[in-house]
Coordinates of C-alpha atoms and ligand atoms in Angstrom, one line a residue:
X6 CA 15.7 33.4 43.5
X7 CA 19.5 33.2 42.2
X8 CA 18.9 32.2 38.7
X9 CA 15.4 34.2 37.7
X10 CA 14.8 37.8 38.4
X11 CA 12.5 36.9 40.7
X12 CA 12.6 38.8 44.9
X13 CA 10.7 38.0 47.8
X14 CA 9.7 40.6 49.8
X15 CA 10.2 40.3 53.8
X16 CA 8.8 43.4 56.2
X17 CA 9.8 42.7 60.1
X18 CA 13.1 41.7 59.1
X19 CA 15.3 43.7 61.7
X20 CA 14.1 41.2 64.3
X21 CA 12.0 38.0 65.6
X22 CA 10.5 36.0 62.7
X23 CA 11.1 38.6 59.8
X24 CA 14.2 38.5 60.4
X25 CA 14.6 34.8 60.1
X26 CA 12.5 34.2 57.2
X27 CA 14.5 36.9 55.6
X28 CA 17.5 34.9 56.5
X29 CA 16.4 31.6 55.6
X30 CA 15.2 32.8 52.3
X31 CA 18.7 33.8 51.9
X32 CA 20.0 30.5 52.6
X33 CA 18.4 29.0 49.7
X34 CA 19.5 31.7 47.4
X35 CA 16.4 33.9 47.1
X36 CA 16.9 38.0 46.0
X37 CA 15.8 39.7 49.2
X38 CA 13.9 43.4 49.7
X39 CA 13.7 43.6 53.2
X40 CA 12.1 46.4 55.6
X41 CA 11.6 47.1 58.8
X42 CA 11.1 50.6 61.4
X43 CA 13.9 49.7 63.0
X44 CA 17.1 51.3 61.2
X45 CA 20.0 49.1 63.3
X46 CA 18.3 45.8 63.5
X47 CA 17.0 46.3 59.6
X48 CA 20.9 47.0 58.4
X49 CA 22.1 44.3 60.9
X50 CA 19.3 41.4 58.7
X51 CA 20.6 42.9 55.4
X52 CA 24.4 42.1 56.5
X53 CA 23.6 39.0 57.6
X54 CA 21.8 38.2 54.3
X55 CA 24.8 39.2 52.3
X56 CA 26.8 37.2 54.3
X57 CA 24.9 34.4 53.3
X58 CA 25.6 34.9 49.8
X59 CA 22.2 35.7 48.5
X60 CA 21.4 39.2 46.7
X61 CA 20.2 42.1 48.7
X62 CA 18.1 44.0 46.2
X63 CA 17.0 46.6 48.8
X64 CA 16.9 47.4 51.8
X65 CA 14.4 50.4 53.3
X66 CA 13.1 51.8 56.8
X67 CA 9.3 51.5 56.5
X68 CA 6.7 51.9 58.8
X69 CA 4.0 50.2 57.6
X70 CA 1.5 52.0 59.0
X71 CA 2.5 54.9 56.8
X72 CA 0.3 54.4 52.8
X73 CA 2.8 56.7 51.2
X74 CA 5.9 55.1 52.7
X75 CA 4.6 51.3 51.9
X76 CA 3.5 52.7 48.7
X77 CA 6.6 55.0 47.5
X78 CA 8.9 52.0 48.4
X79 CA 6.8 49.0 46.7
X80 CA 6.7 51.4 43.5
X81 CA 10.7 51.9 43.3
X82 CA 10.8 48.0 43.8
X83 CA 8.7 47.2 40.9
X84 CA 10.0 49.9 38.8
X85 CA 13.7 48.7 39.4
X86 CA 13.1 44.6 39.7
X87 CA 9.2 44.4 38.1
X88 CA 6.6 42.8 40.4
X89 CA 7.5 40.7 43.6
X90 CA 7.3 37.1 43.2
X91 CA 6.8 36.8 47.4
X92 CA 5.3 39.1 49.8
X93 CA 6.0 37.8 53.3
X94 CA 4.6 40.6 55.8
X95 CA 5.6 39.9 59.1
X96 CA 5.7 42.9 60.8
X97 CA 3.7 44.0 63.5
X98 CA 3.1 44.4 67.4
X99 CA 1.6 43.5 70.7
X100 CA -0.2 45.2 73.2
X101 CA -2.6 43.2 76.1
X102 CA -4.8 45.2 78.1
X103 CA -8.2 44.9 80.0
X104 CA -11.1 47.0 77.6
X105 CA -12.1 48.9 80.7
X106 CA -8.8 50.6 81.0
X107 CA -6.9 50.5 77.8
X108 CA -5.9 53.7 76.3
X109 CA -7.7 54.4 72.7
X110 CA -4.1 55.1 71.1
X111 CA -2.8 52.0 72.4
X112 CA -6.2 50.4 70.1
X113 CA -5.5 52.6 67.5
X114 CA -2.0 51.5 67.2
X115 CA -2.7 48.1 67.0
X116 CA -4.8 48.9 64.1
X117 CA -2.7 51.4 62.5
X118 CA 0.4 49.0 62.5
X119 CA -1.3 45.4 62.7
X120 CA -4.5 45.6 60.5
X121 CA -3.7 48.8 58.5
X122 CA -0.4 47.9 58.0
X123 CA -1.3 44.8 56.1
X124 CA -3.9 46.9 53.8
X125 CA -0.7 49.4 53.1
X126 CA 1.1 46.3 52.1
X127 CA -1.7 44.8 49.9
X128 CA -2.9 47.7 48.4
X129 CA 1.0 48.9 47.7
X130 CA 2.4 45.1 46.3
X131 CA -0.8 43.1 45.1
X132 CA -2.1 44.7 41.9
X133 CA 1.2 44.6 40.3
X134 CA 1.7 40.5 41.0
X135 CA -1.9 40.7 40.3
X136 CA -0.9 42.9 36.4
X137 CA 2.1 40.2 35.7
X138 CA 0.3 37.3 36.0
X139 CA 1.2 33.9 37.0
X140 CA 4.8 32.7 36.8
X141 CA 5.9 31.0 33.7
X142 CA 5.7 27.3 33.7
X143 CA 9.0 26.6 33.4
X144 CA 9.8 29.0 36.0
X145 CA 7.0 27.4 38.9
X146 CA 8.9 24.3 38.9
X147 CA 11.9 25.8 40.5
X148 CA 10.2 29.1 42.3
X149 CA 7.0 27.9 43.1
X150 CA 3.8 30.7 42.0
X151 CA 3.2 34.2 43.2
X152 CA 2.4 34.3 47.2
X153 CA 1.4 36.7 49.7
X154 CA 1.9 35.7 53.1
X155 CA 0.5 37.8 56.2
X156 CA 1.6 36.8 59.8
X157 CA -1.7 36.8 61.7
X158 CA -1.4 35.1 65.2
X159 CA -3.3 32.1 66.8
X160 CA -4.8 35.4 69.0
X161 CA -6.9 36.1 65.7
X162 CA -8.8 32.4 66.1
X163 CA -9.0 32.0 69.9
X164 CA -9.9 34.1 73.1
X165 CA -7.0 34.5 74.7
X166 CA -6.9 36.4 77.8
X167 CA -6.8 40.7 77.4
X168 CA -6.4 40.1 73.7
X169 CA -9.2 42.2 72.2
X170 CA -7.6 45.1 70.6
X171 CA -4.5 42.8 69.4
X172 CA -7.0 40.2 68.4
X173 CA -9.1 42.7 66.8
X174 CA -6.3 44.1 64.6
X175 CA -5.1 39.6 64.1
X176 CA -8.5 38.7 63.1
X177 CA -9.2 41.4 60.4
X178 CA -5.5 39.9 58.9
X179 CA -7.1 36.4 59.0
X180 CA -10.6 37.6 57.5
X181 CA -8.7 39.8 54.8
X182 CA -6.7 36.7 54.0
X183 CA -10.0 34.2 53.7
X184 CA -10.7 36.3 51.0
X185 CA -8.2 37.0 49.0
X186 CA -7.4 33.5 48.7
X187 CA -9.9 33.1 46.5
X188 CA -9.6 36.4 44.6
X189 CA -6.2 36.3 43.6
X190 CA -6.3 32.4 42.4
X191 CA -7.3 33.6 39.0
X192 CA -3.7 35.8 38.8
X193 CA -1.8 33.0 39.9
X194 CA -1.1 34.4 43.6
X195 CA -1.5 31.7 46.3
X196 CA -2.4 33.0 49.8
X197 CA -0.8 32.4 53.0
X198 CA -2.4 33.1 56.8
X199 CA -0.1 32.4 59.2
X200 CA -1.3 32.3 63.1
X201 CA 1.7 31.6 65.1
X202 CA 1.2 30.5 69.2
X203 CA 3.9 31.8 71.5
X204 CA 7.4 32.4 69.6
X205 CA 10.4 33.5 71.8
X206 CA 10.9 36.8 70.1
X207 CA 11.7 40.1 70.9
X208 CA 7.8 41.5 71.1
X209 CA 7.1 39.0 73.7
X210 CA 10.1 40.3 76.1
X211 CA 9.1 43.8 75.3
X212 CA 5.2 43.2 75.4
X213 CA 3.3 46.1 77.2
X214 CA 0.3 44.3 78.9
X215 CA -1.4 47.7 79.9
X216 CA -2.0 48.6 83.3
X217 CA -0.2 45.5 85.0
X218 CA 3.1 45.9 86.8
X219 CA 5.5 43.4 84.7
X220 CA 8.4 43.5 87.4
X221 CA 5.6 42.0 89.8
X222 CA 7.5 38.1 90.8
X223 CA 4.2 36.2 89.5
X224 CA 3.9 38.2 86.2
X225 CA 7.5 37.6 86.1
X226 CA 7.2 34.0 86.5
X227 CA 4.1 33.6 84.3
X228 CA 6.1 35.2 81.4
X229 CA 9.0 32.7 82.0
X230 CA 6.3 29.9 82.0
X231 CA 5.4 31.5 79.0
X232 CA 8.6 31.9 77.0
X233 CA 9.6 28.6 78.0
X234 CA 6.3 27.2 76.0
X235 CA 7.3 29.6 73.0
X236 CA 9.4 28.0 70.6
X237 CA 12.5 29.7 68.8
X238 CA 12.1 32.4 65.7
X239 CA 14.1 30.0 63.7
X240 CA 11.5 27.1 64.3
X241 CA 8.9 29.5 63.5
X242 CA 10.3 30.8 60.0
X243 CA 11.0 27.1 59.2
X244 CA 7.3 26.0 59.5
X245 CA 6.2 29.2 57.4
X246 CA 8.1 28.7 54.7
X247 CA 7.6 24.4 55.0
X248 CA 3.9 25.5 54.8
X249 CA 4.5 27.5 52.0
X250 CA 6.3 25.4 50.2
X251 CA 3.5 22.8 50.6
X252 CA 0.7 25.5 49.3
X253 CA -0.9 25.1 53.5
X254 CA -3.0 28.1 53.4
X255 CA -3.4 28.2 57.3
X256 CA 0.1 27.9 58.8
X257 CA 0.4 27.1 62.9
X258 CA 3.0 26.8 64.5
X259 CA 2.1 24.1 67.2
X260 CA -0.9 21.3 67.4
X261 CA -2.6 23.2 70.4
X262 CA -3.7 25.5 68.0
X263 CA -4.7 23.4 65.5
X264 CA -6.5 21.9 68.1
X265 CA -7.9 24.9 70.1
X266 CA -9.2 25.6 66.4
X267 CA -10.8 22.5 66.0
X268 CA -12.5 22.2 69.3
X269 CA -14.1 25.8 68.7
X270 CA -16.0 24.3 66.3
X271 CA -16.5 21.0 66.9
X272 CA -16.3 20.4 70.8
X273 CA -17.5 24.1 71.7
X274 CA -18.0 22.9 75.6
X275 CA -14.6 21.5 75.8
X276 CA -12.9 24.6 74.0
X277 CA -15.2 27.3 76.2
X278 CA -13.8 25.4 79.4
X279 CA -10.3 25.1 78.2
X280 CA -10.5 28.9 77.4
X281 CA -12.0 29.7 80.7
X282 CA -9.3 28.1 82.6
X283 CA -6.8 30.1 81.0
X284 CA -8.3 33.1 81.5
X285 CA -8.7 32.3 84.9
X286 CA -5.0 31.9 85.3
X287 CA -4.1 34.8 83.9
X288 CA -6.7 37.0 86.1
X289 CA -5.1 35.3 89.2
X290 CA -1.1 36.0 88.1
X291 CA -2.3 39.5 87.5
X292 CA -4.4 40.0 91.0
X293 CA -1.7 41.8 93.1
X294 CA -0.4 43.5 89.9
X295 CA -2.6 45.7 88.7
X296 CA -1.3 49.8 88.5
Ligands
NAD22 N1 6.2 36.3 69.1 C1 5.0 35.7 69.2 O1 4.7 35.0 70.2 C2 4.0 36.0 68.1 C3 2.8 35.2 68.2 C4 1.8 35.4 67.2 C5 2.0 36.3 66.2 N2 3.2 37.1 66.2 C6 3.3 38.1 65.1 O2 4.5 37.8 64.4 C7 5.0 39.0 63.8 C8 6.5 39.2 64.1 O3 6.6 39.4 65.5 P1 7.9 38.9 66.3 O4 7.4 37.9 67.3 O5 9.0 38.4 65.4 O6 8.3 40.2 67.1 P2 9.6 41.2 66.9 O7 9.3 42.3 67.8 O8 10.8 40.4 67.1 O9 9.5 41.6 65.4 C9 8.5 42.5 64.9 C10 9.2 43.4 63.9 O10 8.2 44.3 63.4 C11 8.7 45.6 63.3 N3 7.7 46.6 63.4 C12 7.0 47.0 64.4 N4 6.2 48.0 64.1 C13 6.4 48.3 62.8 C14 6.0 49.2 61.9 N5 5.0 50.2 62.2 N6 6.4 49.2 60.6 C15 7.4 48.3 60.2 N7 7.9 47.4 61.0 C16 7.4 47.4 62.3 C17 9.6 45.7 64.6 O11 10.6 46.7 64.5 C18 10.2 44.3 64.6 O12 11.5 44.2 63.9 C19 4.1 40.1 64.4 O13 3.1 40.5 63.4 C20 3.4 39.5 65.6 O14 2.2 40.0 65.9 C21 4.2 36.9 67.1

């Protein structure tokens, strides 16, 4: 943040909701080192953030999937600026499939990039918030404490239809996050889950749903149905960093999830019927569209 030597970290930011965290993180001055895989979209975020006014501190193709890259590139950041103050780590991708068909790399990618990815980033930015300590005082008032923030997805609470691998590598996030909100209190670092529903981003009109045809008209018009439920990036990255702000450690982005949530546990016949129906739909737009 301008003012303090304080940076916030943001990976995912060449597109979606990385990208508009990053940028509306710059919009309220905060020093920015942003990452992404993509080179173009990554350099297109940083522009856009200096635009804005706000310092660029760096700016570094990562694939988080890769230890030595997260780790080489969080240990010239904390060499060059000290420890980050914010670690939002957004991103990530989606693959659907049906577990009788799916391809094992397509699991192990979910994994690699999804669950893994998040250790990379942990192991690579944690211990050295964890070694400075908590923010100053004088300083919390205007920055707010240490945070890490992970972007799970309302896939890691709920059984939504051809989701296991992607909800396999969400839910890890989420259980990974239940944790160390509790061990990191004593340094000072508040934890964030986040577990967005359906955001109109790039990964969901790219989204591979293995072994259904996508240009099939009833696929087509289920993912219009679908985008037209999903609100925009922007909205998204505005109720992340509102739930931040307020110290929300589960952040949704819409009351059906919250509620979904809530009747899991508490109205388990209402939830297993509403689930049901869903994934009734889905096996009926994807009938006359399987490859
Ligand atoms: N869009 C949704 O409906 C939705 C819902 C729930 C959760 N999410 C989660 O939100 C996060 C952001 O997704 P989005 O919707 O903004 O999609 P997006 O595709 O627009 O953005 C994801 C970003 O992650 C980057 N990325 C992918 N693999 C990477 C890797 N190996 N290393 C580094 N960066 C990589 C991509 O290049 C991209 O810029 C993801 O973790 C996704 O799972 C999205």
């Amino acid at each position: 943040m301008q003012g303090t030597r304080h940076y916030a970290v943001v990976t995912g930011a060449a597109s979606g909701i990385g990208r508009e965290v990053a940028l509306q993180l710059a919009d309220v001055g905060w020093r920015l080192a942003v990452s992404d895989i993509n080179t173009a979209g990554l350099e297109a975020t940083a522009r856009e953030v200096e635009a804005r006014g706000a310092e660029l501190v760096d700016a570094t193709v990562v694939d988080v999937s890769d230890p030595d890259a997260v780790d080489a590139w969080a240990y010239r950041l904390a060499e060059a600026y000290g420890a980050a103050h914010t670690v939002h780590h957004v991103g990530g991708i989606s693959i659907w499939g049906r577990v009788d068909t799916m391809p094992l790399e397509k699991w192990r990618s979910l994994i690699e990039i999804n669950l893994m990815g998040t250790v990379h980033m942990v192991r690579a930015f944690v211990p050295a918030m964890m070694q400075a300590g908590p923010v100053p005082k004088a300083q919390r008032r205007k920055v707010g404490p240490r945070r890490l923030v992970c972007v799970s997805s309302s896939a890691g609470i709920i059984g939504l239809p051809w989701h296991a691998a992607y909800s396999a590598s969400k839910g890890g996030v989420l259980a990974m996050c239940e944790v160390l909100r509790f061990d990191l209190a004593p340094y000072g670092i508040k934890v964030h889950a986040v577990a967005p529903g359906a955001v109109d981003t790039g990964l969901v009109h790219t989204i591979d749903i293995d072994g259904v045809d996508q240009a099939n008209p009833r696929v087509r018009k289920a993912r219009e149905l679908f985008q037209g439920h999903a609100i925009p990036p922007a909205r998204c990255a505005e109720i992340i960093l509102k739930g931040v702000r307020k110290n929300k450690y589960l952040i949704t982005t819409g009351g059906d999830i919250a509620l979904a949530r809530w009747a899991q546990v508490n109205a388990p016949s209402l939830y297993r019927g509403a689930m049901g129906g869903i994934n009734r739909a889905f096996r009926w737009v994807a009938k006359d569209a399987m490859l």
